[in-house]
Amino acid sequence: MRIVTPEKWTPCDGVVLETNAEEAVRIDSNILVMAGPGAGKTELLAQKASYLFQTNKCRDPQKILAISFKNDAADNLKKRVIKRCGNEVGNRFISLTYDAFSKSILDHFRFALPENIRPKASYAVNENEIIDAAFRKAGYINPQRLSPSRLRNYYDKILSSVTLPLAKNDLGENVWRLLLKGFDDYNASVSFKMICILAEYIIRINPMIRKGLQLTYGHVFLDEFQDTTNLQYKLVKQCFLNSNSLMTAVGDNKQRIMVWAGALKTVFSNFEEDFCAVQRKLIMNHRSAPRLVKLQEMMYLSLKETELSVDVSDKWNPNDGTVSLLIADDEENEAQVITNDIIEKLSNNILPNELCILCKQLPQNYSSQIIAELGKHQIRARIENEYQDLIKEPIIEMLIALLRLSVDRKRPQDWEFIMTATLDLWAVDSLQSNETYFRVQDSLVEVIKVLNRMMKDVTSKKEFHELLNYILRFWGISRIKALLPTYNQGTYLNDLLTKFQNFMWEELEFTQINWLLAIENFEGLHSIPIMTIHKSKGLEYEAVYFVGLEDSAFWNFKNQPEEDRCAFFVALSRAKSEIMFTFCNYRFDIREHQQTHNEINEFFDLLKTPGMATIIG
């Protein structure tokens, strides 16, 4: 990586930043960046990291801490930074989720906690069976007869409302005591919100640890800041308030869809006041065509946003973009229209994974007929809920890259990734050309040869299982857990590996043991993704089909109109060139078969604005 002066630094990869984005990259103070969909929030953070490293503003050994909400977002940001600055900054750009950040604090500094609130080293995470048993043990017997989902929410509320140190004898604190140490035949188990509370307490009572964090991280990036919860914000403040660590928070009020999970509505104003942060707004939408941007702008009014003007990328013609509303008789009619539209797009060389089917909730209840209809035309579609997080797990990325490399060695990116990962596992400095380094390299070459031979003989799930075990023995489970402490907890690693084995074997069977095609199918390259709006955050697609614009999908609209409007906005802003909304008069897979749109009629009024959406049906 070449070091340049700040005056000579230019954005990487020929990217042209709008004025406020360039200022946000170069500024030497705390900053809040308000940026709408398609404004390039992730790109801005990647460019800022590049600027800080390439100008030596973040001087070795100082690091940058980036906190995101989803594993794939954290992974995507880190890959962008490494692509621009090289692997040498890989250990200095720490990209984590809030859960992973708080857990890393707990795992590293567990002994900084008083013994009575120190969880056992073998604690599990989010084991619902143990949490249920702890509440029963503490005397709670569900007198209101809450449903399982509402009972889970109640437990979560009780556990996250506890204040440390434990000094009361109430339900919440008694359950905490049981979960921290284990009880009867149950192991210790904590929720991620409990971990966040414990991490904040560690920093609060240990000024030296707090100072160490501040000296380590000269810069902190906070992505999707609008979804930050009160507990997460308390942790950030405890770690970095009144320090020399410079904070960059990026978010969008219009995409606040996590209020149900505790998102702090006042987080932007709190951040500006607490950290004396300046605010800058980005007005470009690099993603969506003009007609889609026009629909987004019309949504600003209902979201009480004042900026009614967004600049559209000059790659579009003024009338580009398609918005349509399908009024279908039933799910069969809906599936046929969507399938015909998808067939047309695929014939125009749009790839399946450039399309997306979105649902407000429960995609299995809204997509079964569509999946079946697409299947008649040999078009694959799958619900991404389980795949999305699994694919971004570090151990799964390593397995996939090594399997792909074992089939086709002419993959320099996979080789570099696997070599770096193996050196990290074996605790070898990749910059030192010593005997150990070359021994690891030779060992990896030999493993790839053995795997290539083994793969040719795989005809059953048992043989595939043996192949995976061979890889894991080479890397070493203990080394994996040492490098990735998250995998130390409970059965988490085993559960991930079992899921991967099952999903990957399904693809191998489907492709008749075509390894490269099976890997591509597992990664979703040849199927149309189906997901909830929440899962789609941060993603973009050429065309989006939003299925189920109905009262039953927005069943809680009366109680949370602002959040549901934001959800609608997030859905429509995922699309680059086309979006189709669908309404079914009758759904077989929904409890109340007859559908209405009385409660959410404002969305229909918006779409029926003259010149806005084409009405089908």
C-alpha positions as semicolon CSV with decimal commas, in nm:
position;residue;x (nm);y (nm);z (nm)
1;M;0,000;0,000;0,000
2;R;0,145;0,335;-0,107
3;I;0,123;0,622;0,142
4;V;0,021;0,963;0,002
5;T;-0,048;1,302;0,151
6;P;-0,415;1,389;0,220
7;E;-0,401;1,652;-0,056
8;K;-0,294;1,394;-0,315
9;W;-0,537;1,120;-0,210
10;T;-0,817;1,045;-0,458
11;P;-1,109;0,803;-0,421
12;C;-1,023;0,445;-0,516
13;D;-1,146;0,262;-0,827
14;G;-1,234;0,586;-1,006
15;V;-1,531;0,650;-0,777
16;V;-1,658;1,008;-0,785
17;L;-1,790;1,121;-0,447
18;E;-2,049;1,394;-0,413
19;T;-1,933;1,700;-0,222
20;N;-2,075;1,603;0,118
21;A;-1,946;1,246;0,083
22;E;-1,593;1,371;0,009
23;E;-1,613;1,596;0,314
24;A;-1,734;1,306;0,528
25;V;-1,435;1,100;0,414
26;R;-1,177;1,369;0,492
27;I;-1,323;1,528;0,806
28;D;-1,124;1,510;1,132
29;S;-1,419;1,520;1,371
30;N;-1,719;1,312;1,470
31;I;-1,977;1,308;1,193
32;L;-2,330;1,182;1,129
33;V;-2,398;1,108;0,762
34;M;-2,765;1,098;0,663
35;A;-2,790;0,898;0,342
36;G;-3,093;0,757;0,163
37;P;-3,116;0,430;-0,033
38;G;-2,861;0,394;-0,309
39;A;-2,653;0,683;-0,178
40;G;-2,350;0,458;-0,132
41;K;-2,326;0,434;0,246
42;T;-2,106;0,124;0,240
43;E;-1,892;0,273;-0,036
44;L;-1,845;0,591;0,167
45;L;-1,717;0,392;0,466
46;A;-1,487;0,186;0,243
47;Q;-1,347;0,504;0,086
48;K;-1,301;0,662;0,428
49;A;-1,108;0,358;0,550
50;S;-0,892;0,374;0,237
51;Y;-0,828;0,744;0,297
52;L;-0,729;0,687;0,660
53;F;-0,492;0,400;0,578
54;Q;-0,344;0,542;0,257
55;T;-0,272;0,884;0,410
56;N;-0,145;0,734;0,737
57;K;-0,414;0,924;0,927
58;C;-0,474;0,588;1,094
59;R;-0,115;0,508;1,179
60;D;0,002;0,154;1,254
61;P;-0,066;-0,005;1,502
62;Q;-0,396;0,185;1,538
63;K;-0,702;0,014;1,395
64;I;-1,043;0,104;1,254
65;L;-1,348;-0,056;1,415
66;A;-1,653;-0,091;1,190
67;I;-1,981;-0,206;1,346
68;S;-2,268;-0,328;1,127
69;F;-2,593;-0,510;1,198
70;K;-2,557;-0,813;0,973
71;N;-2,269;-1,052;0,912
72;D;-2,288;-1,005;0,536
73;A;-2,271;-0,625;0,570
74;A;-1,967;-0,649;0,798
75;D;-1,803;-0,897;0,562
76;N;-1,882;-0,690;0,252
77;L;-1,730;-0,376;0,400
78;K;-1,409;-0,552;0,504
79;K;-1,366;-0,709;0,160
80;R;-1,402;-0,368;-0,004
81;V;-1,134;-0,220;0,218
82;I;-0,890;-0,509;0,163
83;K;-0,949;-0,491;-0,213
84;R;-0,840;-0,126;-0,209
85;C;-0,562;-0,136;0,050
86;G;-0,436;-0,494;0,037
87;N;-0,423;-0,778;0,288
88;E;-0,172;-0,586;0,498
89;V;-0,458;-0,385;0,651
90;G;-0,673;-0,692;0,712
91;N;-0,575;-0,712;1,078
92;R;-0,621;-0,338;1,124
93;F;-0,973;-0,310;0,986
94;I;-1,197;-0,487;1,236
95;S;-1,544;-0,528;1,090
96;L;-1,798;-0,679;1,330
97;T;-2,166;-0,691;1,409
98;Y;-2,286;-0,535;1,735
99;D;-2,338;-0,886;1,871
100;A;-1,985;-0,993;1,777
101;F;-1,832;-0,672;1,919
102;S;-2,003;-0,706;2,256
103;K;-1,925;-1,079;2,268
104;S;-1,558;-1,014;2,193
105;I;-1,544;-0,779;2,493
106;L;-1,709;-1,036;2,718
107;D;-1,489;-1,323;2,600
108;H;-1,164;-1,127;2,626
109;F;-1,238;-0,963;2,960
110;R;-1,472;-1,209;3,131
111;F;-1,250;-1,220;3,439
112;A;-1,288;-0,844;3,477
113;L;-1,642;-0,910;3,596
114;P;-1,721;-0,976;3,963
115;E;-1,753;-1,349;4,024
116;N;-2,125;-1,334;4,096
117;I;-2,208;-1,200;3,748
118;R;-1,931;-1,377;3,556
119;P;-2,081;-1,633;3,316
120;K;-1,922;-1,975;3,303
121;A;-1,658;-2,009;3,030
122;S;-1,868;-2,273;2,854
123;Y;-2,177;-2,050;2,832
124;A;-2,411;-2,103;2,538
125;V;-2,587;-1,826;2,349
126;N;-2,963;-1,790;2,296
127;E;-3,053;-2,143;2,401
128;N;-3,431;-2,104;2,420
129;E;-3,485;-2,429;2,607
130;I;-3,250;-2,317;2,886
131;I;-3,407;-1,969;2,905
132;D;-3,755;-2,127;2,930
133;A;-3,636;-2,356;3,209
134;A;-3,472;-2,066;3,396
135;F;-3,796;-1,866;3,401
136;R;-3,985;-2,171;3,526
137;K;-3,720;-2,231;3,792
138;A;-3,753;-1,866;3,900
139;G;-4,129;-1,919;3,948
140;Y;-4,278;-1,772;3,628
141;I;-4,557;-1,996;3,497
142;N;-4,700;-1,780;3,214
143;P;-5,021;-1,676;3,392
144;Q;-5,135;-1,468;3,093
145;R;-5,108;-1,778;2,871
146;L;-4,894;-1,591;2,619
147;S;-4,832;-1,756;2,282
148;P;-4,476;-1,891;2,226
149;S;-4,369;-1,587;2,021
150;R;-4,513;-1,338;2,271
151;L;-4,365;-1,535;2,559
152;R;-4,024;-1,512;2,390
153;N;-4,069;-1,134;2,355
154;Y;-4,167;-1,111;2,721
155;Y;-3,858;-1,305;2,828
156;D;-3,642;-1,080;2,612
157;K;-3,794;-0,767;2,764
158;I;-3,737;-0,892;3,119
159;L;-3,377;-1,000;3,056
160;S;-3,280;-0,677;2,877
161;S;-3,427;-0,452;3,149
162;V;-3,190;-0,576;3,420
163;T;-2,934;-0,327;3,551
164;L;-2,595;-0,443;3,676
165;P;-2,472;-0,514;3,936
166;L;-2,739;-0,757;4,047
167;A;-2,883;-0,624;4,372
168;K;-3,252;-0,715;4,369
169;N;-3,452;-1,028;4,422
170;D;-3,697;-0,981;4,134
171;L;-3,781;-1,213;3,845
172;G;-3,533;-1,066;3,597
173;E;-3,232;-1,074;3,826
174;N;-3,314;-1,422;3,958
175;V;-3,330;-1,554;3,601
176;W;-2,998;-1,381;3,523
177;R;-2,834;-1,559;3,818
178;L;-2,955;-1,896;3,692
179;L;-2,849;-1,833;3,332
180;L;-2,503;-1,700;3,419
181;K;-2,400;-2,005;3,619
182;G;-2,624;-2,284;3,494
183;F;-2,864;-2,481;3,710
184;D;-2,988;-2,836;3,759
185;D;-2,875;-3,019;3,444
186;Y;-2,865;-2,702;3,231
187;N;-2,548;-2,525;3,119
188;A;-2,504;-2,150;3,148
189;S;-2,673;-1,961;2,862
190;V;-2,707;-1,591;2,787
191;S;-2,889;-1,388;2,524
192;F;-2,712;-1,137;2,300
193;K;-2,879;-0,852;2,487
194;M;-2,741;-0,994;2,813
195;I;-2,398;-1,006;2,649
196;C;-2,432;-0,640;2,549
197;I;-2,526;-0,546;2,907
198;L;-2,230;-0,744;3,045
199;A;-1,991;-0,586;2,793
200;E;-2,108;-0,235;2,882
201;Y;-2,060;-0,313;3,252
202;I;-1,708;-0,444;3,193
203;I;-1,611;-0,115;3,027
204;R;-1,793;0,089;3,292
205;I;-1,609;-0,059;3,589
206;N;-1,268;-0,102;3,423
207;P;-1,123;0,232;3,306
208;M;-0,802;0,066;3,186
209;I;-0,993;-0,162;2,947
210;R;-1,186;0,141;2,822
211;K;-0,862;0,330;2,767
212;G;-0,716;0,030;2,585
213;L;-1,009;0,021;2,344
214;Q;-0,973;0,391;2,273
215;L;-0,600;0,360;2,208
216;T;-0,658;0,059;1,982
217;Y;-0,934;0,209;1,768
218;G;-0,851;0,556;1,639
219;H;-1,164;0,555;1,425
220;V;-1,505;0,390;1,469
221;F;-1,763;0,342;1,191
222;L;-2,129;0,279;1,279
223;D;-2,334;0,152;0,984
224;E;-2,717;0,142;0,956
225;F;-2,714;0,369;1,259
226;Q;-3,092;0,422;1,257
227;D;-3,141;0,066;1,385
228;T;-2,912;0,104;1,688
229;T;-3,083;-0,002;2,011
230;N;-3,063;0,171;2,346
231;L;-2,838;-0,106;2,483
232;Q;-2,604;-0,088;2,183
233;Y;-2,581;0,290;2,200
234;K;-2,504;0,271;2,573
235;L;-2,217;0,035;2,490
236;V;-2,081;0,266;2,220
237;K;-2,098;0,564;2,457
238;Q;-1,932;0,371;2,737
239;C;-1,648;0,270;2,505
240;F;-1,579;0,590;2,313
241;L;-1,751;0,898;2,459
242;N;-1,511;1,184;2,543
243;S;-1,218;1,007;2,377
244;N;-0,987;1,078;2,085
245;S;-1,151;0,801;1,881
246;L;-1,326;0,968;1,588
247;M;-1,678;0,844;1,518
248;T;-1,851;0,818;1,179
249;A;-2,219;0,717;1,196
250;V;-2,412;0,652;0,876
251;G;-2,787;0,594;0,852
252;D;-3,128;0,686;0,715
253;N;-3,441;0,771;0,917
254;K;-3,658;0,644;0,633
255;Q;-3,522;0,292;0,674
256;R;-3,582;0,254;1,048
257;I;-3,758;-0,083;1,055
258;M;-3,615;-0,229;1,376
259;V;-3,819;-0,034;1,633
260;W;-3,987;-0,365;1,725
261;A;-3,639;-0,491;1,821
262;G;-3,563;-0,189;2,037
263;A;-3,419;0,062;1,787
264;L;-3,373;0,397;1,961
265;K;-3,587;0,656;1,781
266;T;-3,378;0,949;1,903
267;V;-3,039;0,794;1,826
268;F;-2,944;1,053;1,561
269;S;-3,009;1,354;1,782
270;N;-2,853;1,174;2,080
271;F;-2,537;1,107;1,881
272;E;-2,509;1,465;1,756
273;E;-2,544;1,598;2,110
274;D;-2,335;1,339;2,295
275;F;-2,045;1,329;2,048
276;C;-2,071;1,693;1,926
277;A;-2,103;1,550;1,576
278;V;-2,156;1,753;1,261
279;Q;-2,423;1,633;1,019
280;R;-2,399;1,594;0,644
281;K;-2,663;1,468;0,400
282;L;-2,604;1,274;0,080
283;I;-2,853;1,350;-0,196
284;M;-2,745;1,109;-0,472
285;N;-2,928;0,786;-0,550
286;H;-2,686;0,575;-0,751
287;R;-2,914;0,271;-0,751
288;S;-3,266;0,334;-0,873
289;A;-3,413;0,452;-1,203
290;P;-3,589;0,792;-1,210
291;R;-3,946;0,657;-1,189
292;L;-3,857;0,452;-0,881
293;V;-3,683;0,750;-0,723
294;K;-3,998;0,954;-0,785
295;L;-4,199;0,698;-0,589
296;Q;-3,944;0,710;-0,308
297;E;-3,967;1,089;-0,298
298;M;-4,345;1,068;-0,269
299;M;-4,300;0,838;0,030
300;Y;-4,093;1,107;0,207
301;L;-4,410;1,299;0,284
302;S;-4,570;1,014;0,477
303;L;-4,236;0,956;0,652
304;K;-4,227;1,326;0,749
305;E;-3,900;1,383;0,571
306;T;-3,832;1,732;0,441
307;E;-3,575;1,664;0,171
308;L;-3,798;1,614;-0,131
309;S;-3,524;1,629;-0,393
310;V;-3,286;1,346;-0,475
311;D;-3,031;1,349;-0,754
312;V;-3,047;1,048;-0,987
313;S;-2,742;0,895;-1,150
314;D;-2,683;1,015;-1,506
315;K;-2,661;0,650;-1,622
316;W;-3,043;0,655;-1,650
317;N;-3,268;0,816;-1,909
318;P;-3,538;1,047;-1,762
319;N;-3,825;0,797;-1,810
320;D;-3,640;0,482;-1,707
321;G;-3,794;0,253;-1,447
322;T;-4,113;0,054;-1,413
323;V;-4,359;0,044;-1,123
324;S;-4,659;-0,190;-1,141
325;L;-4,939;-0,310;-0,913
326;L;-5,085;-0,655;-0,974
327;I;-5,441;-0,716;-0,849
328;A;-5,470;-1,096;-0,863
329;D;-5,775;-1,314;-0,807
330;D;-5,575;-1,573;-0,613
331;E;-5,224;-1,713;-0,559
332;E;-5,234;-1,917;-0,878
333;N;-5,309;-1,607;-1,085
334;E;-5,037;-1,414;-0,898
335;A;-4,781;-1,691;-0,953
336;Q;-4,853;-1,710;-1,326
337;V;-4,811;-1,336;-1,381
338;I;-4,488;-1,320;-1,179
339;T;-4,347;-1,632;-1,349
340;N;-4,422;-1,497;-1,698
341;D;-4,251;-1,169;-1,608
342;I;-3,948;-1,352;-1,470
343;I;-3,923;-1,573;-1,780
344;E;-3,916;-1,259;-1,996
345;K;-3,640;-1,103;-1,785
346;L;-3,429;-1,419;-1,789
347;S;-3,463;-1,430;-2,168
348;N;-3,314;-1,080;-2,171
349;N;-3,001;-1,209;-1,995
350;I;-3,092;-1,093;-1,645
351;L;-2,953;-1,348;-1,400
352;P;-3,185;-1,520;-1,149
353;N;-3,001;-1,377;-0,847
354;E;-3,050;-1,025;-0,987
355;L;-3,423;-1,067;-0,917
356;C;-3,583;-1,085;-0,572
357;I;-3,920;-1,177;-0,422
358;L;-3,993;-0,986;-0,101
359;C;-4,256;-1,046;0,166
360;K;-4,342;-0,843;0,472
361;Q;-4,326;-1,159;0,684
362;L;-4,354;-1,540;0,667
363;P;-4,230;-1,586;0,308
364;Q;-4,326;-1,955;0,320
365;N;-4,694;-1,847;0,338
366;Y;-4,670;-1,617;0,037
367;S;-4,431;-1,790;-0,201
368;S;-4,515;-2,163;-0,220
369;Q;-4,733;-2,125;-0,530
370;I;-4,473;-1,901;-0,698
371;I;-4,193;-2,150;-0,626
372;A;-4,404;-2,432;-0,772
373;E;-4,496;-2,232;-1,083
374;L;-4,135;-2,131;-1,146
375;G;-4,032;-2,494;-1,099
376;K;-4,256;-2,595;-1,391
377;H;-4,022;-2,390;-1,609
378;Q;-3,702;-2,522;-1,446
379;I;-3,647;-2,192;-1,266
380;R;-3,524;-2,229;-0,910
381;A;-3,630;-2,003;-0,623
382;R;-3,557;-2,044;-0,253
383;I;-3,633;-1,879;0,078
384;E;-3,305;-1,725;0,190
385;N;-3,365;-1,698;0,566
386;E;-3,141;-1,992;0,660
387;Y;-2,894;-1,957;0,374
388;Q;-2,824;-1,585;0,408
389;D;-2,644;-1,593;0,743
390;L;-2,491;-1,938;0,691
391;I;-2,312;-1,841;0,370
392;K;-2,139;-1,549;0,543
393;E;-2,005;-1,753;0,835
394;P;-1,621;-1,753;0,822
395;I;-1,591;-2,132;0,850
396;I;-1,844;-2,184;0,568
397;E;-1,663;-1,933;0,345
398;M;-1,340;-2,125;0,410
399;L;-1,498;-2,462;0,330
400;I;-1,656;-2,335;0,009
401;A;-1,334;-2,171;-0,113
402;L;-1,130;-2,485;-0,042
403;L;-1,383;-2,714;-0,214
404;R;-1,390;-2,487;-0,517
405;L;-1,010;-2,472;-0,527
406;S;-0,990;-2,851;-0,503
407;V;-1,199;-2,881;-0,821
408;D;-1,028;-2,601;-1,012
409;R;-0,686;-2,482;-0,898
410;K;-0,686;-2,186;-1,137
411;R;-0,858;-1,962;-0,884
412;P;-0,604;-1,714;-0,746
413;Q;-0,854;-1,533;-0,524
414;D;-0,960;-1,858;-0,355
415;W;-0,596;-1,961;-0,315
416;E;-0,502;-1,629;-0,155
417;F;-0,805;-1,643;0,077
418;I;-0,746;-2,003;0,185
419;M;-0,370;-1,956;0,225
420;T;-0,424;-1,649;0,443
421;A;-0,692;-1,825;0,649
422;T;-0,472;-2,134;0,700
423;L;-0,173;-1,922;0,802
424;D;-0,396;-1,741;1,052
425;L;-0,516;-2,074;1,191
426;W;-0,159;-2,197;1,224
427;A;-0,051;-1,859;1,371
428;V;0,211;-1,802;1,100
429;D;0,309;-1,449;0,989
430;S;0,245;-1,443;0,613
431;L;0,511;-1,174;0,564
432;Q;0,790;-1,400;0,687
433;S;0,941;-1,639;0,430
434;N;1,045;-1,900;0,682
435;E;1,038;-2,275;0,698
436;T;0,702;-2,284;0,876
437;Y;0,539;-2,066;0,612
438;F;0,647;-2,297;0,329
439;R;0,551;-2,603;0,530
440;V;0,195;-2,471;0,560
441;Q;0,191;-2,392;0,190
442;D;0,312;-2,740;0,095
443;S;0,063;-2,898;0,333
444;L;-0,222;-2,701;0,176
445;V;-0,116;-2,807;-0,175
446;E;-0,115;-3,171;-0,063
447;V;-0,459;-3,136;0,101
448;I;-0,600;-2,994;-0,222
449;K;-0,465;-3,293;-0,415
450;V;-0,616;-3,539;-0,167
451;L;-0,950;-3,356;-0,174
452;N;-0,956;-3,365;-0,553
453;R;-0,920;-3,744;-0,541
454;M;-1,177;-3,781;-0,262
455;M;-1,434;-3,566;-0,444
456;K;-1,427;-3,797;-0,744
457;D;-1,531;-4,087;-0,518
458;V;-1,814;-3,913;-0,330
459;T;-2,143;-4,088;-0,406
460;S;-2,320;-4,067;-0,068
461;K;-2,380;-3,823;0,214
462;K;-2,160;-4,037;0,438
463;E;-1,864;-3,998;0,201
464;F;-1,927;-3,624;0,182
465;H;-1,929;-3,614;0,563
466;E;-1,591;-3,793;0,568
467;L;-1,452;-3,541;0,319
468;L;-1,558;-3,248;0,540
469;N;-1,407;-3,419;0,844
470;Y;-1,077;-3,454;0,656
471;I;-1,072;-3,075;0,599
472;L;-1,159;-3,001;0,961
473;R;-0,886;-3,234;1,088
474;F;-0,635;-3,053;0,868
475;W;-0,733;-2,711;1,001
476;G;-0,801;-2,838;1,353
477;I;-1,122;-2,769;1,542
478;S;-0,924;-2,628;1,834
479;R;-0,743;-2,387;1,601
480;I;-1,072;-2,279;1,444
481;K;-1,222;-2,208;1,785
482;A;-0,910;-2,022;1,896
483;L;-0,914;-1,798;1,588
484;L;-1,292;-1,752;1,591
485;P;-1,403;-1,744;1,957
486;T;-1,774;-1,732;1,866
487;Y;-1,746;-2,099;1,774
488;N;-1,651;-2,189;2,131
489;Q;-2,006;-2,144;2,253
490;G;-2,229;-2,447;2,300
491;T;-2,310;-2,641;1,984
492;Y;-2,291;-2,336;1,754
493;L;-2,007;-2,464;1,535
494;N;-2,150;-2,816;1,510
495;D;-2,490;-2,673;1,417
496;L;-2,334;-2,462;1,140
497;L;-2,141;-2,757;1,000
498;T;-2,448;-2,982;1,010
499;K;-2,656;-2,722;0,824
500;F;-2,385;-2,678;0,566
501;Q;-2,352;-3,052;0,517
502;N;-2,728;-3,093;0,468
503;F;-2,773;-2,797;0,232
504;M;-2,462;-2,875;0,030
505;W;-2,551;-3,243;-0,004
506;E;-2,895;-3,146;-0,137
507;E;-2,721;-2,945;-0,409
508;L;-2,477;-3,224;-0,486
509;E;-2,764;-3,468;-0,528
510;F;-2,959;-3,218;-0,742
511;T;-2,661;-3,163;-0,973
512;Q;-2,562;-3,531;-0,979
513;I;-2,233;-3,454;-0,799
514;N;-2,131;-3,160;-1,017
515;W;-1,917;-2,986;-0,757
516;L;-1,880;-2,642;-0,912
517;L;-2,247;-2,618;-1,005
518;A;-2,350;-2,745;-0,659
519;I;-2,133;-2,479;-0,494
520;E;-2,281;-2,209;-0,717
521;N;-2,631;-2,331;-0,633
522;F;-2,550;-2,330;-0,261
523;E;-2,429;-1,970;-0,295
524;G;-2,756;-1,883;-0,471
525;L;-2,607;-1,788;-0,808
526;H;-2,872;-1,975;-1,006
527;S;-3,186;-1,921;-0,800
528;I;-3,422;-1,634;-0,730
529;P;-3,394;-1,527;-0,364
530;I;-3,710;-1,498;-0,153
531;M;-3,683;-1,309;0,175
532;T;-3,846;-1,074;0,421
533;I;-3,798;-0,699;0,400
534;H;-3,580;-0,712;0,713
535;K;-3,345;-0,960;0,546
536;S;-3,320;-0,741;0,235
537;K;-3,167;-0,443;0,417
538;G;-2,850;-0,331;0,240
539;L;-2,916;-0,544;-0,071
540;E;-3,015;-0,441;-0,424
541;Y;-3,167;-0,616;-0,724
542;E;-3,245;-0,536;-1,084
543;A;-3,613;-0,611;-1,025
544;V;-3,815;-0,672;-0,708
545;Y;-4,152;-0,845;-0,665
546;F;-4,314;-0,736;-0,340
547;V;-4,570;-1,009;-0,273
548;G;-4,863;-0,954;-0,036
549;L;-4,941;-0,584;-0,016
550;E;-5,233;-0,670;0,212
551;D;-5,373;-0,592;0,554
552;S;-5,294;-0,942;0,681
553;A;-4,922;-0,888;0,608
554;F;-4,927;-0,545;0,776
555;W;-5,146;-0,675;1,059
556;N;-5,004;-0,433;1,317
557;F;-5,021;-0,119;1,101
558;K;-5,251;0,068;1,340
559;N;-5,000;0,032;1,623
560;Q;-4,682;0,093;1,424
561;P;-4,769;0,295;1,111
562;E;-4,431;0,472;1,099
563;E;-4,234;0,148;1,110
564;D;-4,454;-0,020;0,848
565;R;-4,421;0,282;0,620
566;C;-4,044;0,249;0,657
567;A;-4,072;-0,121;0,570
568;F;-4,267;-0,034;0,254
569;F;-4,001;0,224;0,170
570;V;-3,717;-0,025;0,223
571;A;-3,891;-0,277;-0,005
572;L;-3,940;-0,035;-0,293
573;S;-3,588;0,104;-0,260
574;R;-3,419;-0,235;-0,314
575;A;-3,501;-0,222;-0,687
576;K;-3,277;-0,072;-0,953
577;S;-3,508;-0,063;-1,255
578;E;-3,840;-0,239;-1,180
579;I;-4,071;-0,316;-0,891
580;M;-4,401;-0,503;-0,894
581;F;-4,637;-0,498;-0,595
582;T;-4,898;-0,771;-0,571
583;F;-5,237;-0,795;-0,400
584;C;-5,439;-1,118;-0,392
585;N;-5,812;-1,114;-0,335
586;Y;-5,792;-1,469;-0,197
587;R;-5,502;-1,660;-0,037
588;F;-5,521;-2,030;0,046
589;D;-5,218;-2,030;0,278
590;I;-5,332;-1,744;0,502
591;R;-5,566;-1,805;0,797
592;E;-5,814;-1,542;0,678
593;H;-5,841;-1,636;0,311
594;Q;-6,020;-1,323;0,188
595;Q;-5,774;-1,034;0,166
596;T;-5,827;-0,659;0,204
597;H;-5,619;-0,342;0,193
598;N;-5,837;-0,110;0,400
599;E;-5,578;-0,046;0,672
600;I;-5,290;0,016;0,432
601;N;-5,491;0,191;0,163
602;E;-5,248;0,483;0,168
603;F;-4,997;0,260;-0,015
604;F;-5,253;0,189;-0,286
605;D;-5,341;0,557;-0,313
606;L;-4,972;0,631;-0,359
607;L;-4,930;0,368;-0,632
608;K;-5,248;0,482;-0,807
609;T;-5,125;0,840;-0,832
610;P;-5,159;0,937;-1,201
611;G;-4,851;0,833;-1,394
612;M;-4,700;0,633;-1,109
613;A;-4,784;0,259;-1,138
614;T;-4,923;0,042;-1,415
615;I;-5,222;-0,151;-1,278
616;I;-5,236;-0,517;-1,387
617;G;-5,554;-0,719;-1,348
